Tab-separated table of N, CA, C and O in Angstrom:
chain	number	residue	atom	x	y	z
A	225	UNK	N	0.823	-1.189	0.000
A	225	UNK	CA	0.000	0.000	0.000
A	225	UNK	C	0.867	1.252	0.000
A	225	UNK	O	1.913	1.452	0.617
A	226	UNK	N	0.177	2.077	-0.857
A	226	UNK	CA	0.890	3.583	-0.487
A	226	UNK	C	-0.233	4.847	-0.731
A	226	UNK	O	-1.053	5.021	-1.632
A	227	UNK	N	0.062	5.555	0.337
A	227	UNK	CA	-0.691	6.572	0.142
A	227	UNK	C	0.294	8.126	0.160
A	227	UNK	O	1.321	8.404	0.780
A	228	UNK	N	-0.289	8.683	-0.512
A	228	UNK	CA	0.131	10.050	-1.563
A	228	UNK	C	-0.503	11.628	-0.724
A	228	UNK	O	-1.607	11.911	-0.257
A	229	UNK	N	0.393	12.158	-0.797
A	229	UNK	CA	-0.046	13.769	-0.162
A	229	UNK	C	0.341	14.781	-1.111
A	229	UNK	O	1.522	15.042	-0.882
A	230	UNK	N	-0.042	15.394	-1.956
A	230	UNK	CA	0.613	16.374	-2.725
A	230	UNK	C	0.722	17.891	-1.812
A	230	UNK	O	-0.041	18.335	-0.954
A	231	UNK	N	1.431	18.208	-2.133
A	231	UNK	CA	1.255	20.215	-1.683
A	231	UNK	C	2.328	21.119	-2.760
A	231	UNK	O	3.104	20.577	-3.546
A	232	UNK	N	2.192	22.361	-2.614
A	232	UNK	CA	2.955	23.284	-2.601
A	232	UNK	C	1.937	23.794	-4.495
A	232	UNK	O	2.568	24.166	-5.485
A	233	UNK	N	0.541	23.659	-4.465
A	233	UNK	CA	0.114	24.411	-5.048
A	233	UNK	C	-0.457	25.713	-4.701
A	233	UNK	O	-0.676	25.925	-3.508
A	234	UNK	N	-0.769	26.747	-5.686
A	234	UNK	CA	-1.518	27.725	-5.554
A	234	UNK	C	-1.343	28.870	-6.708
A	234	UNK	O	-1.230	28.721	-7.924
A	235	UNK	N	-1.356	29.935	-6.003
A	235	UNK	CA	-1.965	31.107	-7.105
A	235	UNK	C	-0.519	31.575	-7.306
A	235	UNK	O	0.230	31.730	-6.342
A	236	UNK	N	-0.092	31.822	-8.714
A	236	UNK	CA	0.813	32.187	-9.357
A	236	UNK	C	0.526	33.013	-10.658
A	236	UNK	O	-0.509	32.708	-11.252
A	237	UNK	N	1.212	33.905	-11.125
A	237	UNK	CA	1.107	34.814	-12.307
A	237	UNK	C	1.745	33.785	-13.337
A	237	UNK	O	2.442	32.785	-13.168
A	238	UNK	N	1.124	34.560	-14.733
A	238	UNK	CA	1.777	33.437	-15.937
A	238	UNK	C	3.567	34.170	-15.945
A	238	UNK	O	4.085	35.269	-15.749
A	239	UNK	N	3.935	32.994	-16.243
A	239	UNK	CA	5.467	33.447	-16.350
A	239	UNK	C	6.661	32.548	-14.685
A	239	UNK	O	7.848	32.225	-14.640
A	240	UNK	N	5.579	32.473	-13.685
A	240	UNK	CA	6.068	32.790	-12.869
A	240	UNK	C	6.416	31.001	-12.633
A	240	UNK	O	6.189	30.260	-13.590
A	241	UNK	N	6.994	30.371	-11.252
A	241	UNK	CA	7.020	29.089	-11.058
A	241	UNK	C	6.422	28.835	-9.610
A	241	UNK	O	6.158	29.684	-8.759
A	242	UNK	N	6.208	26.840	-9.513
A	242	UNK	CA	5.749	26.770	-8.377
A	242	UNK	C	6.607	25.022	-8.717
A	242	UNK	O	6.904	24.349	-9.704
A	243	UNK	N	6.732	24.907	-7.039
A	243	UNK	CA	7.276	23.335	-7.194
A	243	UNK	C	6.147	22.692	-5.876
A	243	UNK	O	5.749	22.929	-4.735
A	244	UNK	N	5.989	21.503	-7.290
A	244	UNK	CA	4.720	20.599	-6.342
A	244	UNK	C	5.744	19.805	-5.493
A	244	UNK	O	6.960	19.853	-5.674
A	245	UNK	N	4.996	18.928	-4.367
A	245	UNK	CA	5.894	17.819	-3.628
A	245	UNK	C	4.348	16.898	-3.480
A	245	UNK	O	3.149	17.174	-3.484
A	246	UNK	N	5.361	15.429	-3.330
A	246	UNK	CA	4.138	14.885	-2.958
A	246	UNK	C	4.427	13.580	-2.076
A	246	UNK	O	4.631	12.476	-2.579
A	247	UNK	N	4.418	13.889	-0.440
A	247	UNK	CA	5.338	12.459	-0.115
A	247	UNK	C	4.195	11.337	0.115
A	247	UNK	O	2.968	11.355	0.211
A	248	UNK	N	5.388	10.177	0.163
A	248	UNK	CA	4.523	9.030	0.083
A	248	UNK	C	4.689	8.095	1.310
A	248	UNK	O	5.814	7.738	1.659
A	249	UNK	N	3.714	7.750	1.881
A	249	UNK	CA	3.969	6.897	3.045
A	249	UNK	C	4.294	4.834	2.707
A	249	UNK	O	3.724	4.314	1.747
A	250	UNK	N	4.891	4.282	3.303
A	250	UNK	CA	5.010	2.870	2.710
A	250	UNK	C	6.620	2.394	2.529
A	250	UNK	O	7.388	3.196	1.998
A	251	UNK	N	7.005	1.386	2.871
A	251	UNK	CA	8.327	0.966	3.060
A	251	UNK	C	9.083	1.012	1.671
A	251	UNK	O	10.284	1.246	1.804
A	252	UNK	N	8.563	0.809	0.106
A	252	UNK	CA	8.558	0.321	-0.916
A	252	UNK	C	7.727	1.202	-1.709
A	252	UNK	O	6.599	1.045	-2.176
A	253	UNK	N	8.827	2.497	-1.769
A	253	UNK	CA	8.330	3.836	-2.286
A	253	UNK	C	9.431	3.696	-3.533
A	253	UNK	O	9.186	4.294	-4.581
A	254	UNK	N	10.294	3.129	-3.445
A	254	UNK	CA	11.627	3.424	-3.962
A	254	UNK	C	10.742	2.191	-5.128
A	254	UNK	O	10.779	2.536	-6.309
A	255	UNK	N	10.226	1.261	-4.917
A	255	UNK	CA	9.939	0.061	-6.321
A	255	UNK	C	8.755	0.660	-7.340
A	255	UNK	O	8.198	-0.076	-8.154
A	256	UNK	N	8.404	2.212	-7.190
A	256	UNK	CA	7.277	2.614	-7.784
A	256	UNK	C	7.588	3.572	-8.263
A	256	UNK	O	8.217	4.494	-7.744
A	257	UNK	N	7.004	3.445	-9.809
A	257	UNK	CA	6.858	4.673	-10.825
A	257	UNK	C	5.796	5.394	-10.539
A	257	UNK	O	4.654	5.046	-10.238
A	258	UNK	N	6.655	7.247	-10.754
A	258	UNK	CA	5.510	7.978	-9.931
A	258	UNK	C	5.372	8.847	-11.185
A	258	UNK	O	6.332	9.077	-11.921
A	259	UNK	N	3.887	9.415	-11.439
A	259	UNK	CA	3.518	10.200	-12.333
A	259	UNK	C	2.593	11.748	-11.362
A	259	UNK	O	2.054	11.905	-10.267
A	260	UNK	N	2.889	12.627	-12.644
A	260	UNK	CA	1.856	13.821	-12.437
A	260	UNK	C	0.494	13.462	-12.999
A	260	UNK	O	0.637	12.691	-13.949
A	261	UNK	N	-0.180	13.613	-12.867
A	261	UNK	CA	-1.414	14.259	-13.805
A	261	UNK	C	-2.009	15.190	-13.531
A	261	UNK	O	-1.808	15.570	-12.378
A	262	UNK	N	-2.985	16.011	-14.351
A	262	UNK	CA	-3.803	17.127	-13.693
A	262	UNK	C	-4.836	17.293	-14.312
A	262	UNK	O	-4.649	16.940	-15.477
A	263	UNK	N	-6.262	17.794	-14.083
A	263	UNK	CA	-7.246	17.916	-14.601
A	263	UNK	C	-8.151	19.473	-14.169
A	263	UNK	O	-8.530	19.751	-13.031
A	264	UNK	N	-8.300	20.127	-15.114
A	264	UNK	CA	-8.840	21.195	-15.769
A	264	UNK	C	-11.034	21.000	-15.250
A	264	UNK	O	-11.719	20.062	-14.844
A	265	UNK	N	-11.240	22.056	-15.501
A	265	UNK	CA	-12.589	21.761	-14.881
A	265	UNK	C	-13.244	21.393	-16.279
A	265	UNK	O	-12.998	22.095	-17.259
A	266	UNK	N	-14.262	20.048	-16.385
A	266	UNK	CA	-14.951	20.107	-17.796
A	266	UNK	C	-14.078	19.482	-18.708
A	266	UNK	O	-14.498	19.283	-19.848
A	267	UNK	N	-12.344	18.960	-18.246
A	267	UNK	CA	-11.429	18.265	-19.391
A	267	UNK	C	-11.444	16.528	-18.384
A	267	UNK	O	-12.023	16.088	-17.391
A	268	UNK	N	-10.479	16.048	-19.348
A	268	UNK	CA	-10.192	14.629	-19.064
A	268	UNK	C	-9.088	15.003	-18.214
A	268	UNK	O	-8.375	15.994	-18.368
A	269	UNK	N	-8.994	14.061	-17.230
A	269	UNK	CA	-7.165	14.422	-16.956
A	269	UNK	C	-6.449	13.524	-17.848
A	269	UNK	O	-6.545	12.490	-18.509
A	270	UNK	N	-5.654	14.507	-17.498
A	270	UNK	CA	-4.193	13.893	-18.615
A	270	UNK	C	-3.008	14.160	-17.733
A	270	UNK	O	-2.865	14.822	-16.705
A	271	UNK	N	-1.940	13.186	-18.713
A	271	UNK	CA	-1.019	13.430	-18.048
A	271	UNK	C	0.069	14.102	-18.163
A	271	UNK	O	0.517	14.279	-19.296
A	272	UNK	N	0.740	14.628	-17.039
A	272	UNK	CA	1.902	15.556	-17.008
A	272	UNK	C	3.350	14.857	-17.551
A	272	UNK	O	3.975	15.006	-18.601
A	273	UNK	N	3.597	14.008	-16.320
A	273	UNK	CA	5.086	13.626	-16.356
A	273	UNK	C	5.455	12.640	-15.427
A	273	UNK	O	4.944	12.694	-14.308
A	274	UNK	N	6.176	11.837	-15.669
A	274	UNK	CA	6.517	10.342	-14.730
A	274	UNK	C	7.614	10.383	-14.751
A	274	UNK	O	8.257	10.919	-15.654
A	275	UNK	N	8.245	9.651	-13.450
A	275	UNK	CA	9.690	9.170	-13.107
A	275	UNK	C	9.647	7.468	-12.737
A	275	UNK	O	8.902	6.834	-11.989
A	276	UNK	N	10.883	7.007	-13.679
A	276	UNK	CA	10.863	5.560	-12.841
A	276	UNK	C	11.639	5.391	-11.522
A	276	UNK	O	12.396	6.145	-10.911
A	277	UNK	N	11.171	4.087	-11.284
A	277	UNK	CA	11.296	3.912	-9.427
A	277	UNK	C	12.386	4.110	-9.294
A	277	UNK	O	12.655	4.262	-8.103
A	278	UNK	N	13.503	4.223	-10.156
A	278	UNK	CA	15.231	4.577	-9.720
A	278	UNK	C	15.409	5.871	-10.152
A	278	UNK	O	16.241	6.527	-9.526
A	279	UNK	N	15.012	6.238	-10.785
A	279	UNK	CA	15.136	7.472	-11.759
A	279	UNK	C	15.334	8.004	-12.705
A	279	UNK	O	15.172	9.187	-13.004
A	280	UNK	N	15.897	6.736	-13.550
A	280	UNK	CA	16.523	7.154	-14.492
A	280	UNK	C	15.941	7.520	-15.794
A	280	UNK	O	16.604	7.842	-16.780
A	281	UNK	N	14.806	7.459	-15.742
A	281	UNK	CA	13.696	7.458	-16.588
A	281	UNK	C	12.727	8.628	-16.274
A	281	UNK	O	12.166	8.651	-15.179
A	282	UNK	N	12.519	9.560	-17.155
A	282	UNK	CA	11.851	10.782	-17.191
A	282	UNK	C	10.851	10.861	-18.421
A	282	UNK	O	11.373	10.623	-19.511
A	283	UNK	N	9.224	11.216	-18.419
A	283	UNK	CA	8.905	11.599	-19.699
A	283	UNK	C	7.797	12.675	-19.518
A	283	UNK	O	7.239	12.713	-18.422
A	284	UNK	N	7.461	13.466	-20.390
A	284	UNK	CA	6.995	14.696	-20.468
A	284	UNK	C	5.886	14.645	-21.365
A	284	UNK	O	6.100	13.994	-22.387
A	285	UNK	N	4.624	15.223	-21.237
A	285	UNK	CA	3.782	15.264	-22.195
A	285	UNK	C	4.387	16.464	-22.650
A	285	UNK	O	4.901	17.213	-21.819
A	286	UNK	N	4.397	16.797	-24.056
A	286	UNK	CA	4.605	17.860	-24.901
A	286	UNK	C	3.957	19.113	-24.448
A	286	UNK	O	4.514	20.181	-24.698
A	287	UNK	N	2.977	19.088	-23.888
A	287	UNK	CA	2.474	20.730	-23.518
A	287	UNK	C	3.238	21.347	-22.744
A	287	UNK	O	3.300	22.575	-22.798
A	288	UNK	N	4.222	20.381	-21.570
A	288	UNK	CA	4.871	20.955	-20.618
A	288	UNK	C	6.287	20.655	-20.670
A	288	UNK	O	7.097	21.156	-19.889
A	289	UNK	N	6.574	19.866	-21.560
A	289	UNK	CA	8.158	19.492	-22.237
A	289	UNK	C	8.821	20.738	-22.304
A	289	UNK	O	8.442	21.721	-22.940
A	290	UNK	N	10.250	20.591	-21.322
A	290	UNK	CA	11.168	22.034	-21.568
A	290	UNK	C	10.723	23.065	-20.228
A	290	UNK	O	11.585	23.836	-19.805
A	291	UNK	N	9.275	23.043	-19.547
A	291	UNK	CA	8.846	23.609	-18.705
A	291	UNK	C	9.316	23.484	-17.172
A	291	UNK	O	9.787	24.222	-16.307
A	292	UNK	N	8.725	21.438	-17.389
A	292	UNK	CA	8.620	21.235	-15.998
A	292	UNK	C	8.912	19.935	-15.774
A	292	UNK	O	8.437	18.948	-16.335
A	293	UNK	N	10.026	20.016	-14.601
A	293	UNK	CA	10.718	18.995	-14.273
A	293	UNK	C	10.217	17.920	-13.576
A	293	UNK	O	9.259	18.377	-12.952
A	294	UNK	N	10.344	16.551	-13.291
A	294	UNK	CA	10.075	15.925	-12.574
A	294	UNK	C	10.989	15.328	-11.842
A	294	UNK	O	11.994	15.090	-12.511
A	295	UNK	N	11.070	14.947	-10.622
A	295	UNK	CA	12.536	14.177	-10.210
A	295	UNK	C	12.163	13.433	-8.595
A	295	UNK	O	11.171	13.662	-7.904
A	296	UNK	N	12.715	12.981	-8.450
A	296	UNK	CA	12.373	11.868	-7.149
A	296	UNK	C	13.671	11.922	-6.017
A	296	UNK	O	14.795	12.120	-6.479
A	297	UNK	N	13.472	11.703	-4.201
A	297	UNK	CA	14.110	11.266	-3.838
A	297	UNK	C	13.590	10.298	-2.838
A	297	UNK	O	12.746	10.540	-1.975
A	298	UNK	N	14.264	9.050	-3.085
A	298	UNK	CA	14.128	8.040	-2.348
A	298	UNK	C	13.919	8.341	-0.819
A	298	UNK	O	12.889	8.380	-0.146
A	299	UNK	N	14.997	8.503	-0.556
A	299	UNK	CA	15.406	8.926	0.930
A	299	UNK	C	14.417	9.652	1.462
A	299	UNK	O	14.034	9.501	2.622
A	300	UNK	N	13.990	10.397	0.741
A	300	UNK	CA	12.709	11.512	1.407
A	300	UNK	C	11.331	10.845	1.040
A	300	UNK	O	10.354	11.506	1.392
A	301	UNK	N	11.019	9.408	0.263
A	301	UNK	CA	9.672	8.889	-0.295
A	301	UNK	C	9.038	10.498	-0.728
A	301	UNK	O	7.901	10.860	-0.424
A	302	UNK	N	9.780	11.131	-1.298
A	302	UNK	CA	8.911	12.685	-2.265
A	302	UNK	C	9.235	12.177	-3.575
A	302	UNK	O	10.202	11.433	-3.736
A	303	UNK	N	8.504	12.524	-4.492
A	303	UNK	CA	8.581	13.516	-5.731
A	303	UNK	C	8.284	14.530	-5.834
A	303	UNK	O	7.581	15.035	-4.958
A	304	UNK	N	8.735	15.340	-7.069
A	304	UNK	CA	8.391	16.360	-7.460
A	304	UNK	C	8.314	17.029	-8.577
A	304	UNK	O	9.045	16.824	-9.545
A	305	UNK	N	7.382	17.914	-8.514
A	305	UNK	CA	7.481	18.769	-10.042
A	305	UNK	C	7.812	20.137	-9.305
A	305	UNK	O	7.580	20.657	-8.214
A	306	UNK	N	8.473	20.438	-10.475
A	306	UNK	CA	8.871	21.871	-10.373
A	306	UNK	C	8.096	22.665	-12.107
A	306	UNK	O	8.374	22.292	-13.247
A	307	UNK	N	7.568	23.275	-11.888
A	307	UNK	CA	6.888	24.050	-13.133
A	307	UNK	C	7.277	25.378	-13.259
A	307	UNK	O	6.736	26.267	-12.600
A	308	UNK	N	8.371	25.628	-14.229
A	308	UNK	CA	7.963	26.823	-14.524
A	308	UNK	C	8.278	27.534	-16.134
A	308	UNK	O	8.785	26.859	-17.030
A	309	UNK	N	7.920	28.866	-16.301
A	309	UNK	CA	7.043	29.771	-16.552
A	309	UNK	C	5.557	29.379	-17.310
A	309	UNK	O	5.232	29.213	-18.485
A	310	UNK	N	4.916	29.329	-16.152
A	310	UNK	CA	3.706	28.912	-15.997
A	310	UNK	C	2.877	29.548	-17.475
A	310	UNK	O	3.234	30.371	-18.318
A	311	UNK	N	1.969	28.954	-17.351
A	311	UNK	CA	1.061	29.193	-18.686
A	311	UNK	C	-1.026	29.490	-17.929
A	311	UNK	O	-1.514	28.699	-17.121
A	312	UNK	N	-1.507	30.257	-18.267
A	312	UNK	CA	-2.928	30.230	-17.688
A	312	UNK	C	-3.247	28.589	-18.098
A	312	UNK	O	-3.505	27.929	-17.092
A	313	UNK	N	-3.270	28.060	-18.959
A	313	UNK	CA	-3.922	26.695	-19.318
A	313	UNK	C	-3.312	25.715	-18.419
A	313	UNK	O	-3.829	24.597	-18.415
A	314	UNK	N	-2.156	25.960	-17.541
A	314	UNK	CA	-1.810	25.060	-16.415
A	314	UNK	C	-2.432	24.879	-15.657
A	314	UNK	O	-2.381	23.749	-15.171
A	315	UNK	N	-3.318	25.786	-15.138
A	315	UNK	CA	-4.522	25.768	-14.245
A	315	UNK	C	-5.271	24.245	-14.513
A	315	UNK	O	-5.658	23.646	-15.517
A	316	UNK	N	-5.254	23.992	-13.195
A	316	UNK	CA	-5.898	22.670	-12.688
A	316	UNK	C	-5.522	21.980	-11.494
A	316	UNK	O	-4.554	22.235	-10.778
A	317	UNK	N	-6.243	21.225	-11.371
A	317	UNK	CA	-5.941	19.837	-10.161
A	317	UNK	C	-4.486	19.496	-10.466
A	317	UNK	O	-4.241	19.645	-11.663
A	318	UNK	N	-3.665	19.168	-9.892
A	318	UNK	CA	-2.514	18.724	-10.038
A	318	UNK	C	-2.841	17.279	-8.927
A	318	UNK	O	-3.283	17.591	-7.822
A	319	UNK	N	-2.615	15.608	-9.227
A	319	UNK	CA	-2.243	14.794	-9.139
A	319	UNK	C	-1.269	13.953	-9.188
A	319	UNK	O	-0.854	13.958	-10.347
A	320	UNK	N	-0.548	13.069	-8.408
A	320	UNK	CA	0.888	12.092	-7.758
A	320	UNK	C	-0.021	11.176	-8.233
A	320	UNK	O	-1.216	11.468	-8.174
A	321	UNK	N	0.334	10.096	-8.706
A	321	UNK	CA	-0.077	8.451	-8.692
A	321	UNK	C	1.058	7.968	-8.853
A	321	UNK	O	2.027	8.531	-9.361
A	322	UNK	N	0.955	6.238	-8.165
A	322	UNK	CA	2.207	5.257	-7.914
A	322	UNK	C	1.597	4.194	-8.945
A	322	UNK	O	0.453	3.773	-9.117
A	323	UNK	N	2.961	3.905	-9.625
A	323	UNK	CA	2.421	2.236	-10.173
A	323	UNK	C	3.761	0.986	-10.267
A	323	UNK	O	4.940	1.297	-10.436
A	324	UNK	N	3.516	0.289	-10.193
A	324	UNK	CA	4.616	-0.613	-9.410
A	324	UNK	C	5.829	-0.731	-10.814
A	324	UNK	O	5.613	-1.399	-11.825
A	325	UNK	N	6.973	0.007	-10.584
A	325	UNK	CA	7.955	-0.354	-11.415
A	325	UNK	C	8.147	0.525	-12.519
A	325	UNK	O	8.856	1.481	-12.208
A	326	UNK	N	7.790	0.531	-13.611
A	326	UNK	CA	7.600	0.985	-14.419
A	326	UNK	C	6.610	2.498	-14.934
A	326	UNK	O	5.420	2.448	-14.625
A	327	UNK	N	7.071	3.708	-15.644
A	327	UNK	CA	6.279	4.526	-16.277
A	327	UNK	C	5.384	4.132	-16.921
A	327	UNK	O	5.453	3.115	-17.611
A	328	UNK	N	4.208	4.985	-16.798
A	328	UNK	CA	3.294	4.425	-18.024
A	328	UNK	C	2.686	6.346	-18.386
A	328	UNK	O	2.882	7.214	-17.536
A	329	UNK	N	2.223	6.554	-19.278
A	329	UNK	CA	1.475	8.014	-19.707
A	329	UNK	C	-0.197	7.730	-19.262
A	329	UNK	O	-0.899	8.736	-19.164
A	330	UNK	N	-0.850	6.336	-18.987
A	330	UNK	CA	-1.992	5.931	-18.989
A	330	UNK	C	-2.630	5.899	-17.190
A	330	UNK	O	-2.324	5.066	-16.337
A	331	UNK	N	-3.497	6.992	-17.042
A	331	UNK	CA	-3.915	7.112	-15.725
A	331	UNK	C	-4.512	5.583	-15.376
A	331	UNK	O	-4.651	5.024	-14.288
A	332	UNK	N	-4.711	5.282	-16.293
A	332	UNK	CA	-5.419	3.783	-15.678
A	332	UNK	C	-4.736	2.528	-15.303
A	332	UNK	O	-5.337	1.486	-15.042
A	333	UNK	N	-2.833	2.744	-15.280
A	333	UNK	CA	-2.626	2.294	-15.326
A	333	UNK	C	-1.966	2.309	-14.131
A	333	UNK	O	-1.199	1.374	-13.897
A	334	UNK	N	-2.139	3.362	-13.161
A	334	UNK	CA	-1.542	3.736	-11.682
A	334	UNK	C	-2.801	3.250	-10.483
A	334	UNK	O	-4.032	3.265	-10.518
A	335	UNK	N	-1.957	2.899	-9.622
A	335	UNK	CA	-2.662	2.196	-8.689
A	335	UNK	C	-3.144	2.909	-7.328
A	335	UNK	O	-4.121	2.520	-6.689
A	336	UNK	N	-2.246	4.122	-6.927
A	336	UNK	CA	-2.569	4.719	-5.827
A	336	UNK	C	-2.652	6.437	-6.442
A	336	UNK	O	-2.335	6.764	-7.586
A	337	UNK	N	-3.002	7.092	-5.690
A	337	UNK	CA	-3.734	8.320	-6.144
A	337	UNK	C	-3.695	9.006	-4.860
A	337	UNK	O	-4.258	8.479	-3.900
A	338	UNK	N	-2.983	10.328	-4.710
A	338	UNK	CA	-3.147	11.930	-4.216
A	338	UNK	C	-4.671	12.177	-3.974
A	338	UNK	O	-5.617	11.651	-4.560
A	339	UNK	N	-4.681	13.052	-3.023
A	339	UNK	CA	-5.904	13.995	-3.067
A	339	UNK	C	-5.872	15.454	-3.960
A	339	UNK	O	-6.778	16.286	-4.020
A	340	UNK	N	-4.967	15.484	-4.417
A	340	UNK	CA	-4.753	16.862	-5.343
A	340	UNK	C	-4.421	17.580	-5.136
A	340	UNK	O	-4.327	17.567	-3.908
A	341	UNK	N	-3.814	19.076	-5.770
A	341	UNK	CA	-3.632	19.843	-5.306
A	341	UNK	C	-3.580	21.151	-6.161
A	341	UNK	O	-2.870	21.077	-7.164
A	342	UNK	N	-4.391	22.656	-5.865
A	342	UNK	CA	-4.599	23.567	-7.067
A	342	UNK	C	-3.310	24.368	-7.255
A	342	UNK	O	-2.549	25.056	-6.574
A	343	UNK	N	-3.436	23.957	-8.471
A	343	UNK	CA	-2.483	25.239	-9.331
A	343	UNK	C	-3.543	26.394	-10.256
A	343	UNK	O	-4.365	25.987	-11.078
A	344	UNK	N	-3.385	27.501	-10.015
A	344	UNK	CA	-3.815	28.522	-10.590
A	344	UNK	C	-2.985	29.671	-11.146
A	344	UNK	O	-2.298	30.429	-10.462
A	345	UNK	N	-3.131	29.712	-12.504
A	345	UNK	CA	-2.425	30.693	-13.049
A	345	UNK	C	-2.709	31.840	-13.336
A	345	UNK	O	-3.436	31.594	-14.299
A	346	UNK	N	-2.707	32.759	-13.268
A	346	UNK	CA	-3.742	34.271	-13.893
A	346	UNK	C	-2.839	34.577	-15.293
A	346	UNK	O	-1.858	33.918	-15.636
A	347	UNK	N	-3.183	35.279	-15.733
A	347	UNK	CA	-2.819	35.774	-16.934
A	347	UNK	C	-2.899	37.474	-16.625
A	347	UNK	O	-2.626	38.277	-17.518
């Protein structure tokens, strides 16, 4: 089992940055691929960006490719995104999910799930 806490969203100007965290409770944090996703009010969520369970593995959906980082530390059971120069269309739920081992881009394919956390951009 693992359960997920995201923070360090909120209200930001376009241009500007914010870094999500999201720690994870569970002995066997380190054997799980962790992804972003986020969802928009009225959209699908989709996804942001994943790290594999060692790290060495990074991937980016294209909207935020070049933007926003993802990166992991064991030792701390965190990930994180770091986003920046924000865009108004970033605005949304920001979501952590775990899935055992391996990246995937497919929300359906993660097993544990965040309570969320808002990012808001103004323009």
């Amino acid at each position: 089992q693992v359960q997920l806490v995201e923070s360090g969203g909120g209200l930001v100007q376009a241009g500007g940055s914010l870094r999500l965290s999201c720690a994870a409770s569970g002995r066997t944090f380190s054997s799980y691929a962790m992804g972003w996703f986020r969802q928009a009010p009225g959209k699908e969520r989709e996804f942001v960006a994943a790290i594999s369970w060692r790290g060495s593995t990074t991937v980016y959906a294209d909207s935020v490719k070049g933007r926003f980082t993802i990166s992991r530390d064991n030792a701390k059971n965190t990930v994180y995104l770091q986003m920046n120069s924000l865009k108004p269309e970033d605005t949304a739920v920001y979501y952590c999910a775990a899935r055992y081992y391996s990246v995937s881009y497919s929300a359906r394919e993660y097993d544990y799930w965040g309570q969320g956390t808002q990012v808001t951009v103004s323009s």
